[in-house]
């Protein structure tokens, strides 16, 4: 995969320790991890490996290379604490996968294995544990506010939101979005009161000796001004087009491209009465 201008390239970044290390980069990036590296670095802690394939089927018997599961969420449950989930080549429409244990999820390469959320949510929400995601592409994540009750009006992490320790190794994160909702429009002001009616005819006054005078018709009183409209509410904040984390984050050989966080527009003010 050729590097594109404007892409963000991060190699071995540890936010938890505030240590940044950027070794020399090659023209081909990210580099697909070879099989021997995968075997060495991505082994299950509990000796449990669960396979996922585009032609797989979820069930009690799924999980082998010959009979893979269909969804990542099901495979993660079967793998358990410290397990390894291996994704075949292909495009997976998985989204809103909750990770609450230590687990490793490995694809067949960033160009071969793609998880496309299709704008239906983020890919992963990590609530606890040490999570490693490697050798794949994450695209199509979309989150809008309110994200959940704990974040009030903020939208967080278009692809991954993490409260655990997250490691991304040889991952492409592309075209993920987090968008704050627009503010609510203000209320319209109240209508003003009508003015009082003036006299509609000239008034005739005559003395006892029949001398008469006339006055002009009276003017009506002014109407009251209408009330002011109220202000619209603020748009919701958006943070982390690709990733938002409260925990540790390490990125190695990882490409972030075209991910966006877009705050919501403020609501229109209400019209005057």
Tab-separated table of C-alpha atoms in Angstrom:
chain	number	residue	atom	x	y	z
A	1	UNK	CA	0.000	0.000	0.000
A	2	UNK	CA	1.568	3.289	-1.062
A	3	UNK	CA	1.756	6.173	1.351
A	4	UNK	CA	-0.601	9.047	0.582
A	5	UNK	CA	0.116	12.681	1.196
A	6	UNK	CA	-1.682	13.956	4.269
A	7	UNK	CA	-1.710	10.561	5.938
A	8	UNK	CA	-0.784	10.258	9.592
A	9	UNK	CA	1.800	7.576	10.247
A	10	UNK	CA	2.567	6.451	13.768
A	11	UNK	CA	5.177	3.878	14.646
A	12	UNK	CA	5.570	2.651	18.229
A	13	UNK	CA	3.718	5.329	20.131
A	14	UNK	CA	3.110	4.811	23.839
A	15	UNK	CA	0.789	7.480	25.162
A	16	UNK	CA	0.725	5.953	28.613
A	17	UNK	CA	4.470	6.511	29.050
A	18	UNK	CA	4.563	9.612	26.834
A	19	UNK	CA	7.339	8.020	24.791
A	20	UNK	CA	7.428	8.608	21.044
A	21	UNK	CA	9.700	6.594	18.758
A	22	UNK	CA	9.501	6.918	14.971
A	23	UNK	CA	11.997	4.689	13.162
A	24	UNK	CA	12.733	5.046	9.458
A	25	UNK	CA	9.694	4.274	7.293
A	26	UNK	CA	9.693	2.340	4.038
A	27	UNK	CA	7.696	3.209	0.935
A	28	UNK	CA	5.374	0.270	1.530
A	29	UNK	CA	3.351	0.884	4.675
A	30	UNK	CA	1.994	-0.687	6.750
A	31	UNK	CA	3.956	-3.919	6.365
A	32	UNK	CA	1.978	-7.131	6.524
A	33	UNK	CA	3.225	-9.265	9.382
A	34	UNK	CA	4.817	-12.532	8.249
A	35	UNK	CA	3.535	-15.824	9.628
A	36	UNK	CA	6.558	-16.450	11.865
A	37	UNK	CA	6.140	-13.033	13.508
A	38	UNK	CA	2.462	-13.700	14.080
A	39	UNK	CA	3.241	-17.091	15.599
A	40	UNK	CA	5.855	-15.577	17.909
A	41	UNK	CA	4.088	-12.457	19.102
A	42	UNK	CA	0.417	-13.328	18.938
A	43	UNK	CA	-0.117	-16.518	20.868
A	44	UNK	CA	-3.057	-17.072	23.217
A	45	UNK	CA	-2.446	-16.930	26.939
A	46	UNK	CA	-5.012	-19.649	27.513
A	47	UNK	CA	-4.058	-21.867	24.522
A	48	UNK	CA	-7.440	-21.130	22.931
A	49	UNK	CA	-7.563	-19.993	19.294
A	50	UNK	CA	-10.904	-19.222	17.635
A	51	UNK	CA	-11.112	-18.698	13.866
A	52	UNK	CA	-13.567	-16.371	12.110
A	53	UNK	CA	-14.337	-16.570	8.385
A	54	UNK	CA	-16.587	-14.727	5.969
A	55	UNK	CA	-18.320	-18.029	5.198
A	56	UNK	CA	-18.387	-19.118	8.847
A	57	UNK	CA	-21.352	-19.900	11.046
A	58	UNK	CA	-21.777	-19.140	14.743
A	59	UNK	CA	-22.542	-22.032	17.044
A	60	UNK	CA	-21.164	-24.242	19.776
A	61	UNK	CA	-18.983	-26.200	17.364
A	62	UNK	CA	-17.469	-23.275	15.462
A	63	UNK	CA	-13.953	-21.957	15.919
A	64	UNK	CA	-11.564	-24.252	14.077
A	65	UNK	CA	-9.874	-23.271	10.821
A	66	UNK	CA	-12.130	-25.772	9.026
A	67	UNK	CA	-15.376	-24.608	10.689
A	68	UNK	CA	-14.873	-20.931	11.557
A	69	UNK	CA	-17.321	-18.734	13.406
A	70	UNK	CA	-19.148	-15.963	11.560
A	71	UNK	CA	-18.865	-12.985	13.911
A	72	UNK	CA	-16.091	-11.460	15.969
A	73	UNK	CA	-18.322	-11.019	19.013
A	74	UNK	CA	-19.158	-14.720	19.105
A	75	UNK	CA	-15.504	-15.668	18.627
A	76	UNK	CA	-14.405	-13.334	21.432
A	77	UNK	CA	-16.882	-14.980	23.806
A	78	UNK	CA	-15.586	-18.432	22.861
A	79	UNK	CA	-11.942	-17.386	23.152
A	80	UNK	CA	-12.395	-16.179	26.722
A	81	UNK	CA	-9.856	-14.399	28.914
A	82	UNK	CA	-6.463	-14.351	27.185
A	83	UNK	CA	-7.693	-15.990	23.979
A	84	UNK	CA	-6.719	-15.365	20.356
A	85	UNK	CA	-9.221	-14.610	17.579
A	86	UNK	CA	-7.914	-15.113	14.028
A	87	UNK	CA	-9.775	-13.506	11.126
A	88	UNK	CA	-9.476	-14.871	7.612
A	89	UNK	CA	-9.055	-12.736	4.525
A	90	UNK	CA	-12.253	-10.958	3.529
A	91	UNK	CA	-14.530	-8.094	4.591
A	92	UNK	CA	-16.430	-8.393	7.869
A	93	UNK	CA	-19.440	-6.125	8.619
A	94	UNK	CA	-18.969	-6.367	12.394
A	95	UNK	CA	-19.579	-3.355	14.642
A	96	UNK	CA	-20.378	-2.495	18.263
A	97	UNK	CA	-18.257	-5.389	19.558
A	98	UNK	CA	-17.776	-5.160	23.324
A	99	UNK	CA	-14.403	-6.309	24.681
A	100	UNK	CA	-14.180	-6.717	28.448
A	101	UNK	CA	-11.357	-9.242	28.819
A	102	UNK	CA	-7.767	-9.598	27.671
A	103	UNK	CA	-7.904	-10.778	24.061
A	104	UNK	CA	-5.909	-10.612	20.812
A	105	UNK	CA	-7.612	-10.166	17.419
A	106	UNK	CA	-5.418	-10.793	14.373
A	107	UNK	CA	-6.233	-10.565	10.664
A	108	UNK	CA	-4.536	-11.918	7.549
A	109	UNK	CA	-3.066	-8.505	6.595
A	110	UNK	CA	-4.303	-4.900	6.301
A	111	UNK	CA	-5.137	-5.336	2.622
A	112	UNK	CA	-6.600	-8.799	3.101
A	113	UNK	CA	-8.756	-8.459	6.237
A	114	UNK	CA	-11.126	-5.488	6.471
A	115	UNK	CA	-13.668	-4.810	9.205
A	116	UNK	CA	-16.178	-2.381	7.705
A	117	UNK	CA	-18.745	-1.134	10.224
A	118	UNK	CA	-20.808	0.402	7.421
A	119	UNK	CA	-21.691	3.510	9.441
A	120	UNK	CA	-23.664	1.436	11.978
A	121	UNK	CA	-21.465	2.167	15.001
A	122	UNK	CA	-17.866	1.916	16.148
A	123	UNK	CA	-15.925	-1.313	15.739
A	124	UNK	CA	-14.904	-1.953	19.349
A	125	UNK	CA	-15.740	-0.678	22.808
A	126	UNK	CA	-13.124	-1.860	25.304
A	127	UNK	CA	-14.237	-1.744	28.915
A	128	UNK	CA	-11.323	-3.595	30.534
A	129	UNK	CA	-8.335	-5.839	29.915
A	130	UNK	CA	-5.300	-5.802	27.636
A	131	UNK	CA	-6.488	-5.834	24.026
A	132	UNK	CA	-4.275	-6.275	20.962
A	133	UNK	CA	-5.631	-5.758	17.439
A	134	UNK	CA	-3.261	-6.547	14.572
A	135	UNK	CA	-2.807	-7.091	10.857
A	136	UNK	CA	-6.113	-5.701	9.547
A	137	UNK	CA	-8.013	-2.589	8.431
A	138	UNK	CA	-10.762	-0.797	10.386
A	139	UNK	CA	-13.074	1.397	8.302
A	140	UNK	CA	-16.635	2.724	8.207
A	141	UNK	CA	-16.973	3.387	11.927
A	142	UNK	CA	-19.501	6.077	12.869
A	143	UNK	CA	-20.573	7.364	16.276
A	144	UNK	CA	-22.919	10.282	16.971
A	145	UNK	CA	-23.789	11.893	20.296
A	146	UNK	CA	-25.141	11.128	22.765
A	147	UNK	CA	-22.772	8.174	22.808
A	148	UNK	CA	-24.091	6.718	26.057
A	149	UNK	CA	-25.337	8.142	29.385
A	150	UNK	CA	-21.813	8.319	30.865
A	151	UNK	CA	-20.625	10.763	28.172
A	152	UNK	CA	-23.685	13.046	28.336
A	153	UNK	CA	-23.560	14.974	25.066
A	154	UNK	CA	-20.085	14.017	23.766
A	155	UNK	CA	-19.383	11.509	20.994
A	156	UNK	CA	-16.155	9.562	21.569
A	157	UNK	CA	-14.098	7.317	19.274
A	158	UNK	CA	-15.403	6.611	15.782
A	159	UNK	CA	-13.649	3.239	15.522
A	160	UNK	CA	-12.477	2.331	19.041
A	161	UNK	CA	-13.346	3.607	22.493
A	162	UNK	CA	-11.164	2.146	25.199
A	163	UNK	CA	-10.991	2.056	28.971
A	164	UNK	CA	-8.410	-0.744	28.923
A	165	UNK	CA	-4.892	-1.075	27.586
A	166	UNK	CA	-4.956	-1.107	23.791
A	167	UNK	CA	-2.209	-2.105	21.359
A	168	UNK	CA	-2.597	-1.707	17.596
A	169	UNK	CA	0.042	-3.444	15.480
A	170	UNK	CA	0.072	-3.194	11.683
A	171	UNK	CA	-3.417	-1.700	11.461
A	172	UNK	CA	-4.958	0.725	8.969
A	173	UNK	CA	-7.696	2.992	10.375
A	174	UNK	CA	-9.429	4.793	7.524
A	175	UNK	CA	-12.650	6.779	7.016
A	176	UNK	CA	-14.004	6.567	10.529
A	177	UNK	CA	-16.143	9.386	11.923
A	178	UNK	CA	-17.389	10.728	15.218
A	179	UNK	CA	-20.038	13.444	14.925
A	180	UNK	CA	-21.672	15.525	17.631
A	181	UNK	CA	-25.392	16.111	17.264
A	182	UNK	CA	-26.681	19.581	16.427
A	183	UNK	CA	-28.036	21.826	19.150
A	184	UNK	CA	-31.774	22.288	19.656
A	185	UNK	CA	-33.372	25.411	18.156
A	186	UNK	CA	-34.528	28.101	20.565
A	187	UNK	CA	-38.200	28.773	21.269
A	188	UNK	CA	-40.007	31.549	19.427
A	189	UNK	CA	-40.804	34.739	21.341
A	190	UNK	CA	-44.372	35.483	22.428
A	191	UNK	CA	-46.589	37.724	20.308
A	192	UNK	CA	-47.031	41.362	21.319
A	193	UNK	CA	-50.399	42.689	22.576
A	194	UNK	CA	-52.685	44.598	20.224
A	195	UNK	CA	-52.879	48.395	20.612
A	196	UNK	CA	-56.098	50.031	21.945
A	197	UNK	CA	-58.675	51.315	19.463
A	198	UNK	CA	-58.895	55.088	18.796
A	199	UNK	CA	-62.184	56.963	18.172
A	200	UNK	CA	-63.323	56.399	14.653
A	201	UNK	CA	-65.281	59.689	14.058
A	202	UNK	CA	-64.796	63.414	14.695
A	203	UNK	CA	-66.313	64.468	18.024
A	204	UNK	CA	-68.855	67.345	18.002
A	205	UNK	CA	-69.221	69.626	20.989
A	206	UNK	CA	-71.910	72.327	21.026
A	207	UNK	CA	-72.608	75.013	23.584
A	208	UNK	CA	-75.986	76.083	24.719
A	209	UNK	CA	-75.904	78.861	22.113
A	210	UNK	CA	-75.352	76.282	19.319
A	211	UNK	CA	-71.745	77.159	18.669
A	212	UNK	CA	-70.022	73.893	17.909
A	213	UNK	CA	-66.417	72.702	17.717
A	214	UNK	CA	-64.992	69.507	16.299
A	215	UNK	CA	-62.053	67.392	17.415
A	216	UNK	CA	-60.059	64.976	15.269
A	217	UNK	CA	-60.546	61.235	15.658
A	218	UNK	CA	-58.445	59.863	18.555
A	219	UNK	CA	-55.393	57.690	17.821
A	220	UNK	CA	-55.244	54.167	19.177
A	221	UNK	CA	-52.613	53.244	21.799
A	222	UNK	CA	-49.419	51.471	20.666
A	223	UNK	CA	-49.272	47.700	20.700
A	224	UNK	CA	-46.762	45.965	23.046
A	225	UNK	CA	-43.562	44.531	21.591
A	226	UNK	CA	-43.304	40.787	21.083
A	227	UNK	CA	-41.037	38.734	23.359
A	228	UNK	CA	-37.510	37.758	22.368
A	229	UNK	CA	-36.813	34.254	21.081
A	230	UNK	CA	-34.568	32.028	23.263
A	231	UNK	CA	-31.048	30.958	22.324
A	232	UNK	CA	-30.456	27.614	20.626
A	233	UNK	CA	-28.475	25.039	22.626
A	234	UNK	CA	-24.838	24.216	21.931
A	235	UNK	CA	-23.946	21.409	19.531
A	236	UNK	CA	-22.430	18.270	21.074
A	237	UNK	CA	-18.654	17.796	21.214
A	238	UNK	CA	-16.886	15.074	19.243
A	239	UNK	CA	-13.484	13.572	20.135
A	240	UNK	CA	-11.330	10.925	18.458
A	241	UNK	CA	-12.320	10.279	14.865
A	242	UNK	CA	-10.464	6.961	15.052
A	243	UNK	CA	-9.674	6.312	18.738
A	244	UNK	CA	-10.667	7.712	22.110
A	245	UNK	CA	-8.994	6.167	25.134
A	246	UNK	CA	-8.956	6.627	28.887
A	247	UNK	CA	-6.335	3.881	29.225
A	248	UNK	CA	-2.970	2.940	27.758
A	249	UNK	CA	-2.434	3.113	24.003
A	250	UNK	CA	0.448	1.721	21.937
A	251	UNK	CA	0.551	2.006	18.127
A	252	UNK	CA	3.077	0.149	15.997
A	253	UNK	CA	3.334	0.183	12.212
A	254	UNK	CA	-0.101	1.767	12.069
A	255	UNK	CA	-1.671	4.139	9.545
A	256	UNK	CA	-4.401	6.653	10.448
A	257	UNK	CA	-6.011	8.187	7.371
A	258	UNK	CA	-9.115	10.307	6.760
A	259	UNK	CA	-10.625	9.882	10.221
A	260	UNK	CA	-12.636	12.891	11.422
A	261	UNK	CA	-14.192	14.278	14.599
A	262	UNK	CA	-16.933	16.791	13.767
A	263	UNK	CA	-18.634	18.837	16.473
A	264	UNK	CA	-22.355	19.433	16.218
A	265	UNK	CA	-23.680	22.793	14.995
A	266	UNK	CA	-25.348	25.082	17.522
A	267	UNK	CA	-29.117	25.314	17.385
A	268	UNK	CA	-30.792	28.321	15.701
A	269	UNK	CA	-32.143	31.041	17.956
A	270	UNK	CA	-35.919	31.365	18.208
A	271	UNK	CA	-37.658	34.125	16.208
A	272	UNK	CA	-38.968	37.188	17.961
A	273	UNK	CA	-42.676	37.559	18.568
